[in-house]
Every structure is written in C-alpha cells, then in structure tokens.
mmCIF file with all atom_site columns, C-alpha atoms in Angstrom:
data_model
loop_
_atom_site.group_PDB
_atom_site.id
_atom_site.type_symbol
_atom_site.label_atom_id
_atom_site.label_alt_id
_atom_site.label_comp_id
_atom_site.label_asym_id
_atom_site.label_entity_id
_atom_site.label_seq_id
_atom_site.pdbx_PDB_ins_code
_atom_site.Cartn_x
_atom_site.Cartn_y
_atom_site.Cartn_z
_atom_site.occupancy
_atom_site.B_iso_or_equiv
_atom_site.pdbx_formal_charge
_atom_site.auth_seq_id
_atom_site.auth_comp_id
_atom_site.auth_asym_id
_atom_site.auth_atom_id
_atom_site.pdbx_PDB_model_num
ATOM 1   C CA . MET L 1 1   ? 91.526  -103.680 107.332 1.00 39.00 ? 1   MET L CA 1
ATOM 2   C CA . MET L 1 2   ? 91.051  -100.123 106.444 1.00 38.00 ? 2   MET L CA 1
ATOM 3   C CA . ASP L 1 3   ? 93.885  -97.449  106.806 1.00 38.00 ? 3   ASP L CA 1
ATOM 4   C CA . LYS L 1 4   ? 92.741  -94.832  109.328 1.00 41.00 ? 4   LYS L CA 1
ATOM 5   C CA . ARG L 1 5   ? 95.248  -92.206  108.242 1.00 39.00 ? 5   ARG L CA 1
ATOM 6   C CA . CYS L 1 6   ? 93.617  -89.532  106.108 1.00 38.00 ? 6   CYS L CA 1
ATOM 7   C CA . SER L 1 7   ? 94.375  -89.848  102.527 1.00 42.00 ? 7   SER L CA 1
ATOM 8   C CA . LYS L 1 8   ? 95.133  -86.561  100.837 1.00 44.00 ? 8   LYS L CA 1
ATOM 9   C CA . ARG L 1 9   ? 92.168  -87.108  98.503  1.00 47.00 ? 9   ARG L CA 1
ATOM 10  C CA . HIS L 1 10  ? 90.047  -87.642  101.305 1.00 46.00 ? 10  HIS L CA 1
ATOM 11  C CA . CYS L 1 11  ? 91.141  -84.346  103.201 1.00 45.00 ? 11  CYS L CA 1
ATOM 12  C CA . GLU L 1 12  ? 90.563  -82.499  100.198 1.00 52.00 ? 12  GLU L CA 1
ATOM 13  C CA . HIS L 1 13  ? 86.680  -83.310  99.904  1.00 58.00 ? 13  HIS L CA 1
ATOM 14  C CA . ILE L 1 14  ? 85.737  -83.078  103.467 1.00 73.00 ? 14  ILE L CA 1
ATOM 15  C CA . CYS L 1 15  ? 82.115  -82.663  103.783 1.00 90.00 ? 15  CYS L CA 1
ATOM 16  C CA . SER L 1 16  ? 81.135  -78.984  104.887 1.00 95.00 ? 16  SER L CA 1
ATOM 17  C CA . ALA L 1 17  ? 77.453  -77.881  105.392 1.00 97.00 ? 17  ALA L CA 1
ATOM 18  C CA . PHE L 1 18  ? 75.402  -76.076  107.918 1.00 98.00 ? 18  PHE L CA 1
ATOM 19  C CA . ARG L 1 19  ? 71.727  -74.793  108.395 1.00 98.00 ? 19  ARG L CA 1
ATOM 20  C CA . ALA L 1 20  ? 70.968  -72.349  111.449 1.00 98.00 ? 20  ALA L CA 1
ATOM 21  C CA . ILE L 1 21  ? 67.742  -70.810  112.148 1.00 97.00 ? 21  ILE L CA 1
ATOM 22  C CA . SER L 1 22  ? 66.355  -67.935  114.246 1.00 94.00 ? 22  SER L CA 1
ATOM 23  C CA . GLU L 1 23  ? 63.534  -68.869  116.854 1.00 90.00 ? 23  GLU L CA 1
ATOM 24  C CA . ASP L 1 24  ? 63.105  -65.263  118.021 1.00 93.00 ? 24  ASP L CA 1
ATOM 25  C CA . SER L 1 25  ? 61.873  -62.137  116.396 1.00 94.00 ? 25  SER L CA 1
ATOM 26  C CA . GLN L 1 26  ? 64.538  -59.709  115.582 1.00 96.00 ? 26  GLN L CA 1
ATOM 27  C CA . SER L 1 27  ? 63.735  -55.784  115.393 1.00 95.00 ? 27  SER L CA 1
ATOM 28  C CA . VAL L 1 28  ? 65.326  -54.176  112.189 1.00 95.00 ? 28  VAL L CA 1
ATOM 29  C CA . ALA L 1 29  ? 65.552  -50.291  111.833 1.00 94.00 ? 29  ALA L CA 1
ATOM 30  C CA . GLY L 1 30  ? 65.149  -49.068  108.548 1.00 94.00 ? 30  GLY L CA 1
ATOM 31  C CA . PHE L 1 31  ? 68.201  -48.156  106.477 1.00 94.00 ? 31  PHE L CA 1
ATOM 32  C CA . THR L 1 32  ? 70.723  -49.567  108.886 1.00 92.00 ? 32  THR L CA 1
ATOM 33  C CA . GLY L 1 33  ? 72.104  -52.690  107.231 1.00 93.00 ? 33  GLY L CA 1
ATOM 34  C CA . GLN L 1 34  ? 71.685  -54.583  110.183 1.00 96.00 ? 34  GLN L CA 1
ATOM 35  C CA . LYS L 1 35  ? 73.511  -58.078  110.775 1.00 97.00 ? 35  LYS L CA 1
ATOM 36  C CA . LEU L 1 36  ? 70.930  -60.908  111.315 1.00 97.00 ? 36  LEU L CA 1
ATOM 37  C CA . GLU L 1 37  ? 71.110  -63.471  114.084 1.00 97.00 ? 37  GLU L CA 1
ATOM 38  C CA . PHE L 1 38  ? 70.626  -67.293  113.449 1.00 97.00 ? 38  PHE L CA 1
ATOM 39  C CA . PRO L 1 39  ? 71.405  -68.697  116.886 1.00 97.00 ? 39  PRO L CA 1
ATOM 40  C CA . VAL L 1 40  ? 69.997  -72.068  116.684 1.00 97.00 ? 40  VAL L CA 1
ATOM 41  C CA . VAL L 1 41  ? 72.176  -74.569  114.607 1.00 98.00 ? 41  VAL L CA 1
ATOM 42  C CA . VAL L 1 42  ? 69.799  -77.298  112.891 1.00 97.00 ? 42  VAL L CA 1
ATOM 43  C CA . PHE L 1 43  ? 73.253  -79.206  111.828 1.00 98.00 ? 43  PHE L CA 1
ATOM 44  C CA . ASP L 1 44  ? 76.853  -78.249  111.372 1.00 98.00 ? 44  ASP L CA 1
ATOM 45  C CA . LEU L 1 45  ? 78.700  -81.294  109.599 1.00 96.00 ? 45  LEU L CA 1
ATOM 46  C CA . ASN L 1 46  ? 82.153  -79.790  110.084 1.00 96.00 ? 46  ASN L CA 1
ATOM 47  C CA . LYS L 1 47  ? 81.861  -77.369  113.043 1.00 97.00 ? 47  LYS L CA 1
ATOM 48  C CA . GLU L 1 48  ? 82.299  -74.205  110.878 1.00 98.00 ? 48  GLU L CA 1
ATOM 49  C CA . TYR L 1 49  ? 79.414  -72.383  112.137 1.00 98.00 ? 49  TYR L CA 1
ATOM 50  C CA . ASP L 1 50  ? 79.665  -69.783  115.213 1.00 98.00 ? 50  ASP L CA 1
ATOM 51  C CA . GLN L 1 51  ? 76.189  -69.770  116.381 1.00 97.00 ? 51  GLN L CA 1
ATOM 52  C CA . GLU L 1 52  ? 77.103  -67.190  119.222 1.00 97.00 ? 52  GLU L CA 1
ATOM 53  C CA . ASN L 1 53  ? 78.060  -64.534  116.203 1.00 98.00 ? 53  ASN L CA 1
ATOM 54  C CA . SER L 1 54  ? 76.003  -65.914  113.475 1.00 98.00 ? 54  SER L CA 1
ATOM 55  C CA . VAL L 1 55  ? 79.054  -66.367  111.367 1.00 98.00 ? 55  VAL L CA 1
ATOM 56  C CA . PHE L 1 56  ? 79.877  -69.279  108.797 1.00 98.00 ? 56  PHE L CA 1
ATOM 57  C CA . ILE L 1 57  ? 83.938  -69.647  108.676 1.00 98.00 ? 57  ILE L CA 1
ATOM 58  C CA . PRO L 1 58  ? 84.889  -72.376  106.294 1.00 97.00 ? 58  PRO L CA 1
ATOM 59  C CA . LYS L 1 59  ? 87.932  -74.684  107.353 1.00 96.00 ? 59  LYS L CA 1
ATOM 60  C CA . GLN L 1 60  ? 88.877  -75.017  103.762 1.00 94.00 ? 60  GLN L CA 1
ATOM 61  C CA . ASP L 1 61  ? 88.815  -73.219  100.349 1.00 94.00 ? 61  ASP L CA 1
ATOM 62  C CA . GLY L 1 62  ? 86.173  -74.209  97.923  1.00 95.00 ? 62  GLY L CA 1
ATOM 63  C CA . VAL L 1 63  ? 82.965  -73.638  96.152  1.00 96.00 ? 63  VAL L CA 1
ATOM 64  C CA . TYR L 1 64  ? 79.838  -73.118  98.360  1.00 97.00 ? 64  TYR L CA 1
ATOM 65  C CA . VAL L 1 65  ? 76.186  -72.625  97.864  1.00 98.00 ? 65  VAL L CA 1
ATOM 66  C CA . ILE L 1 66  ? 75.013  -70.245  100.336 1.00 98.00 ? 66  ILE L CA 1
ATOM 67  C CA . THR L 1 67  ? 71.306  -69.263  100.944 1.00 98.00 ? 67  THR L CA 1
ATOM 68  C CA . ALA L 1 68  ? 69.637  -66.712  103.344 1.00 98.00 ? 68  ALA L CA 1
ATOM 69  C CA . SER L 1 69  ? 66.227  -65.954  103.801 1.00 96.00 ? 69  SER L CA 1
ATOM 70  C CA . THR L 1 70  ? 63.843  -63.808  105.903 1.00 95.00 ? 70  THR L CA 1
ATOM 71  C CA . LEU L 1 71  ? 60.220  -62.821  106.218 1.00 93.00 ? 71  LEU L CA 1
ATOM 72  C CA . PHE L 1 72  ? 59.975  -59.111  107.195 1.00 93.00 ? 72  PHE L CA 1
ATOM 73  C CA . PHE L 1 73  ? 57.005  -57.430  108.962 1.00 89.00 ? 73  PHE L CA 1
ATOM 74  C CA . PRO L 1 74  ? 56.679  -53.832  108.978 1.00 88.00 ? 74  PRO L CA 1
ATOM 75  C CA . GLY L 1 75  ? 56.310  -52.128  112.276 1.00 85.00 ? 75  GLY L CA 1
ATOM 76  C CA . GLU L 1 76  ? 52.776  -51.449  113.567 1.00 79.00 ? 76  GLU L CA 1
ATOM 77  C CA . ASP L 1 77  ? 53.787  -47.858  114.042 1.00 77.00 ? 77  ASP L CA 1
ATOM 78  C CA . VAL L 1 78  ? 54.339  -47.423  110.177 1.00 75.00 ? 78  VAL L CA 1
ATOM 79  C CA . ALA L 1 79  ? 51.918  -45.820  107.953 1.00 72.00 ? 79  ALA L CA 1
ATOM 80  C CA . PRO L 1 80  ? 51.293  -47.710  104.643 1.00 72.00 ? 80  PRO L CA 1
ATOM 81  C CA . GLN L 1 81  ? 53.860  -46.931  102.173 1.00 78.00 ? 81  GLN L CA 1
ATOM 82  C CA . ASP L 1 82  ? 55.929  -48.618  99.415  1.00 82.00 ? 82  ASP L CA 1
ATOM 83  C CA . PHE L 1 83  ? 58.916  -50.418  100.988 1.00 86.00 ? 83  PHE L CA 1
ATOM 84  C CA . VAL L 1 84  ? 61.966  -52.516  100.159 1.00 91.00 ? 84  VAL L CA 1
ATOM 85  C CA . VAL L 1 85  ? 63.741  -55.311  101.802 1.00 94.00 ? 85  VAL L CA 1
ATOM 86  C CA . ASN L 1 86  ? 67.271  -55.849  100.848 1.00 96.00 ? 86  ASN L CA 1
ATOM 87  C CA . LEU L 1 87  ? 69.005  -59.027  102.150 1.00 97.00 ? 87  LEU L CA 1
ATOM 88  C CA . THR L 1 88  ? 72.864  -59.542  101.637 1.00 98.00 ? 88  THR L CA 1
ATOM 89  C CA . ILE L 1 89  ? 75.220  -62.399  102.013 1.00 98.00 ? 89  ILE L CA 1
ATOM 90  C CA . ASN L 1 90  ? 78.554  -60.622  103.210 1.00 98.00 ? 90  ASN L CA 1
ATOM 91  C CA . VAL L 1 91  ? 82.063  -62.070  102.972 1.00 98.00 ? 91  VAL L CA 1
ATOM 92  C CA . ASN L 1 92  ? 84.716  -60.386  104.786 1.00 98.00 ? 92  ASN L CA 1
ATOM 93  C CA . ASP L 1 93  ? 82.331  -57.404  105.543 1.00 97.00 ? 93  ASP L CA 1
ATOM 94  C CA . GLU L 1 94  ? 81.701  -56.819  101.844 1.00 98.00 ? 94  GLU L CA 1
ATOM 95  C CA . ILE L 1 95  ? 78.564  -57.787  99.809  1.00 98.00 ? 95  ILE L CA 1
ATOM 96  C CA . ALA L 1 96  ? 78.896  -60.952  97.853  1.00 98.00 ? 96  ALA L CA 1
ATOM 97  C CA . LEU L 1 97  ? 75.320  -61.687  97.247  1.00 98.00 ? 97  LEU L CA 1
ATOM 98  C CA . ALA L 1 98  ? 72.138  -59.468  97.328  1.00 97.00 ? 98  ALA L CA 1
ATOM 99  C CA . GLY L 1 99  ? 68.640  -60.040  96.892  1.00 96.00 ? 99  GLY L CA 1
ATOM 100 C CA . GLN L 1 100 ? 65.816  -57.674  97.146  1.00 94.00 ? 100 GLN L CA 1
ATOM 101 C CA . ASN L 1 101 ? 61.903  -57.589  97.476  1.00 89.00 ? 101 ASN L CA 1
ATOM 102 C CA . SER L 1 102 ? 59.595  -54.729  97.455  1.00 86.00 ? 102 SER L CA 1
ATOM 103 C CA . LEU L 1 103 ? 55.999  -54.026  98.295  1.00 79.00 ? 103 LEU L CA 1
ATOM 104 C CA . PRO L 1 104 ? 54.053  -51.130  96.855  1.00 76.00 ? 104 PRO L CA 1
ATOM 105 C CA . GLN L 1 105 ? 51.854  -48.909  98.996  1.00 66.00 ? 105 GLN L CA 1
ATOM 106 C CA . GLY L 1 106 ? 48.913  -50.210  97.072  1.00 63.00 ? 106 GLY L CA 1
ATOM 107 C CA . LEU L 1 107 ? 49.582  -53.853  98.186  1.00 64.00 ? 107 LEU L CA 1
ATOM 108 C CA . PHE L 1 108 ? 50.757  -52.740  101.773 1.00 57.00 ? 108 PHE L CA 1
ATOM 109 C CA . SER L 1 109 ? 49.781  -55.143  104.454 1.00 62.00 ? 109 SER L CA 1
ATOM 110 C CA . PHE L 1 110 ? 50.942  -56.135  107.766 1.00 59.00 ? 110 PHE L CA 1
ATOM 111 C CA . ASP L 1 111 ? 51.308  -59.654  106.331 1.00 70.00 ? 111 ASP L CA 1
ATOM 112 C CA . GLY L 1 112 ? 55.133  -59.671  105.778 1.00 80.00 ? 112 GLY L CA 1
ATOM 113 C CA . LEU L 1 113 ? 57.272  -59.686  102.854 1.00 87.00 ? 113 LEU L CA 1
ATOM 114 C CA . GLY L 1 114 ? 59.795  -62.614  102.265 1.00 90.00 ? 114 GLY L CA 1
ATOM 115 C CA . THR L 1 115 ? 63.244  -62.278  100.813 1.00 94.00 ? 115 THR L CA 1
ATOM 116 C CA . THR L 1 116 ? 65.787  -64.700  99.556  1.00 96.00 ? 116 THR L CA 1
ATOM 117 C CA . VAL L 1 117 ? 69.311  -64.512  98.299  1.00 98.00 ? 117 VAL L CA 1
ATOM 118 C CA . THR L 1 118 ? 71.247  -67.509  97.214  1.00 97.00 ? 118 THR L CA 1
ATOM 119 C CA . GLY L 1 119 ? 74.264  -68.255  95.245  1.00 98.00 ? 119 GLY L CA 1
ATOM 120 C CA . ILE L 1 120 ? 77.344  -69.920  94.408  1.00 97.00 ? 120 ILE L CA 1
ATOM 121 C CA . LEU L 1 121 ? 80.515  -68.572  95.733  1.00 97.00 ? 121 LEU L CA 1
ATOM 122 C CA . GLN L 1 122 ? 84.348  -69.308  95.831  1.00 96.00 ? 122 GLN L CA 1
ATOM 123 C CA . LEU L 1 123 ? 85.497  -68.856  99.547  1.00 97.00 ? 123 LEU L CA 1
ATOM 124 C CA . LYS L 1 124 ? 88.635  -69.348  101.106 1.00 97.00 ? 124 LYS L CA 1
ATOM 125 C CA . LYS L 1 125 ? 89.732  -70.951  104.310 1.00 96.00 ? 125 LYS L CA 1
ATOM 126 C CA . CYS L 1 126 ? 88.778  -68.476  107.289 1.00 98.00 ? 126 CYS L CA 1
ATOM 127 C CA . ASP L 1 127 ? 86.447  -66.063  105.286 1.00 98.00 ? 127 ASP L CA 1
ATOM 128 C CA . LYS L 1 128 ? 84.013  -64.813  107.533 1.00 98.00 ? 128 LYS L CA 1
ATOM 129 C CA . VAL L 1 129 ? 80.347  -64.955  106.063 1.00 98.00 ? 129 VAL L CA 1
ATOM 130 C CA . GLU L 1 130 ? 77.357  -63.464  107.643 1.00 98.00 ? 130 GLU L CA 1
ATOM 131 C CA . VAL L 1 131 ? 73.902  -62.046  106.464 1.00 98.00 ? 131 VAL L CA 1
ATOM 132 C CA . SER L 1 132 ? 72.429  -58.524  106.831 1.00 98.00 ? 132 SER L CA 1
ATOM 133 C CA . ALA L 1 133 ? 69.136  -57.138  106.100 1.00 97.00 ? 133 ALA L CA 1
ATOM 134 C CA . ASN L 1 134 ? 68.370  -53.464  105.039 1.00 96.00 ? 134 ASN L CA 1
ATOM 135 C CA . PRO L 1 135 ? 64.704  -52.749  104.814 1.00 95.00 ? 135 PRO L CA 1
ATOM 136 C CA . THR L 1 136 ? 63.568  -49.126  103.834 1.00 93.00 ? 136 THR L CA 1
ATOM 137 C CA . ILE L 1 137 ? 61.128  -49.052  107.187 1.00 92.00 ? 137 ILE L CA 1
ATOM 138 C CA . ASN L 1 138 ? 61.337  -50.181  110.611 1.00 93.00 ? 138 ASN L CA 1
ATOM 139 C CA . GLY L 1 139 ? 60.164  -53.608  111.312 1.00 93.00 ? 139 GLY L CA 1
ATOM 140 C CA . ALA L 1 140 ? 60.851  -57.135  112.370 1.00 94.00 ? 140 ALA L CA 1
ATOM 141 C CA . VAL L 1 141 ? 62.211  -60.245  111.073 1.00 95.00 ? 141 VAL L CA 1
ATOM 142 C CA . PHE L 1 142 ? 59.882  -63.095  111.676 1.00 91.00 ? 142 PHE L CA 1
ATOM 143 C CA . PRO L 1 143 ? 61.391  -66.215  113.595 1.00 89.00 ? 143 PRO L CA 1
ATOM 144 C CA . LYS L 1 144 ? 59.895  -69.451  111.706 1.00 85.00 ? 144 LYS L CA 1
ATOM 145 C CA . SER L 1 145 ? 62.586  -71.643  110.361 1.00 86.00 ? 145 SER L CA 1
ATOM 146 C CA . TYR L 1 146 ? 61.141  -71.985  107.246 1.00 85.00 ? 146 TYR L CA 1
ATOM 147 C CA . PHE L 1 147 ? 61.000  -68.260  106.398 1.00 90.00 ? 147 PHE L CA 1
ATOM 148 C CA . THR L 1 148 ? 64.276  -67.039  108.124 1.00 95.00 ? 148 THR L CA 1
ATOM 149 C CA . HIS L 1 149 ? 67.291  -69.256  107.843 1.00 97.00 ? 149 HIS L CA 1
ATOM 150 C CA . PHE L 1 150 ? 70.925  -69.331  106.767 1.00 98.00 ? 150 PHE L CA 1
ATOM 151 C CA . GLU L 1 151 ? 72.758  -72.208  105.119 1.00 98.00 ? 151 GLU L CA 1
ATOM 152 C CA . ALA L 1 152 ? 75.659  -73.246  103.134 1.00 98.00 ? 152 ALA L CA 1
ATOM 153 C CA . ALA L 1 153 ? 77.192  -76.442  101.967 1.00 97.00 ? 153 ALA L CA 1
ATOM 154 C CA . ARG L 1 154 ? 80.332  -76.948  99.988  1.00 96.00 ? 154 ARG L CA 1
ATOM 155 C CA . VAL L 1 155 ? 80.305  -78.665  96.609  1.00 93.00 ? 155 VAL L CA 1
ATOM 156 C CA . SER L 1 156 ? 82.971  -80.827  95.323  1.00 75.00 ? 156 SER L CA 1
ATOM 157 C CA . SER L 1 157 ? 85.459  -78.670  93.563  1.00 66.00 ? 157 SER L CA 1
ATOM 158 C CA . PRO L 1 158 ? 89.173  -78.666  92.367  1.00 61.00 ? 158 PRO L CA 1
ATOM 159 C CA . LEU L 1 159 ? 91.608  -77.112  94.551  1.00 57.00 ? 159 LEU L CA 1
ATOM 160 C CA . TYR L 1 160 ? 93.050  -74.721  91.787  1.00 50.00 ? 160 TYR L CA 1
ATOM 161 C CA . SER L 1 161 ? 90.948  -71.651  90.859  1.00 53.00 ? 161 SER L CA 1
ATOM 162 C CA . PRO L 1 162 ? 91.635  -68.329  89.315  1.00 55.00 ? 162 PRO L CA 1
ATOM 163 C CA . ARG L 1 163 ? 90.893  -66.726  92.635  1.00 55.00 ? 163 ARG L CA 1
ATOM 164 C CA . SER L 1 164 ? 93.228  -68.837  94.746  1.00 50.00 ? 164 SER L CA 1
ATOM 165 C CA . HIS L 1 165 ? 96.192  -68.623  92.076  1.00 46.00 ? 165 HIS L CA 1
ATOM 166 C CA . LYS L 1 166 ? 97.292  -71.979  93.574  1.00 48.00 ? 166 LYS L CA 1
ATOM 167 C CA . ARG L 1 167 ? 97.728  -75.212  91.489  1.00 40.00 ? 167 ARG L CA 1
ATOM 168 C CA . PRO L 1 168 ? 97.567  -78.648  93.404  1.00 43.00 ? 168 PRO L CA 1
ATOM 169 C CA . HIS L 1 169 ? 100.582 -80.783  93.382  1.00 40.00 ? 169 HIS L CA 1
#
C-alpha cells in the first residue's frame, strides 16, 4: 500500500501551471502602462492564479516559464500614424520581461498588431506576477484566446539558486 504522507521530494516538485484568457475587449489608453485583465481560467493546476485580479502568485520558489500575448487594435478615432505596443510581465510591480511590436504609418491598418513576451524567471513564493500593455496610441485589446492570454508553468529546478541564497538540507 502506498504511503499517503507527502514525502519531502514530492512536495518540492508540486506541479504548477495555469492559463488564463480574456473573453472581452479591453480599452487601453495610450501611454498608460495599463494592467490587462485575464478573467477566464482555462486551467490552474495548483490554484495559484487569482482570476478576479488577474495575478499569478506562486505557492513555491522555482523557475517558471511565463508568457503573455495580446492583439491590439488602434481606436477608430486614431489617424494613421506610427505606433508601438509594449507588453510587460511585472513581478512585484517591477518590469521583469518586456516585448515590443511596432507598425509604421505606411503599413497602418485597423487589422491589429500582435505582441508577445515570454521568458524564464526565477520566482519566490508569494511573488505577484501581472501583465501590462503600454501602446503609444489609444485602442483595444482583442479578446480571442489564441491572441490574448497569460500563462505560466513551473519547470523542475533545484531549491538552491543564487537569488534565494538558501541551500537545501
């Protein structure tokens, strides 16, 4: 019969992954660094994603792969012009990862501009991870799940790292 107690090795490798999407368009004002909302949880293996506030809060230290993606449409009242969409993944209100995409005026259309940021971050238990968009013009983020999503997954990693300054026992 299998021992139901949690072994130390098992507890160190608890699965952690989530994916959240947006099903509604979100207006985003230019130059605001506005937090994006991803209120629909597709899955959350360790109940670490707060869908009401669109915040990922890991329950354990570790190395995580994090991705955020949006499709931005300029507002219909915006005259054709060059514009840029900056997308950031913020940890504890500090930019940790950033992605940028631009559309020159000569290619300007109302078809939208996709921007994705992804990376590997070492997170601590209870870090607060959020996504912000900062376009240079007013517009909206398109709500399709294949364009607008936020997700993370913990990868197998040792407990000790230079950032944590703790060695395993």
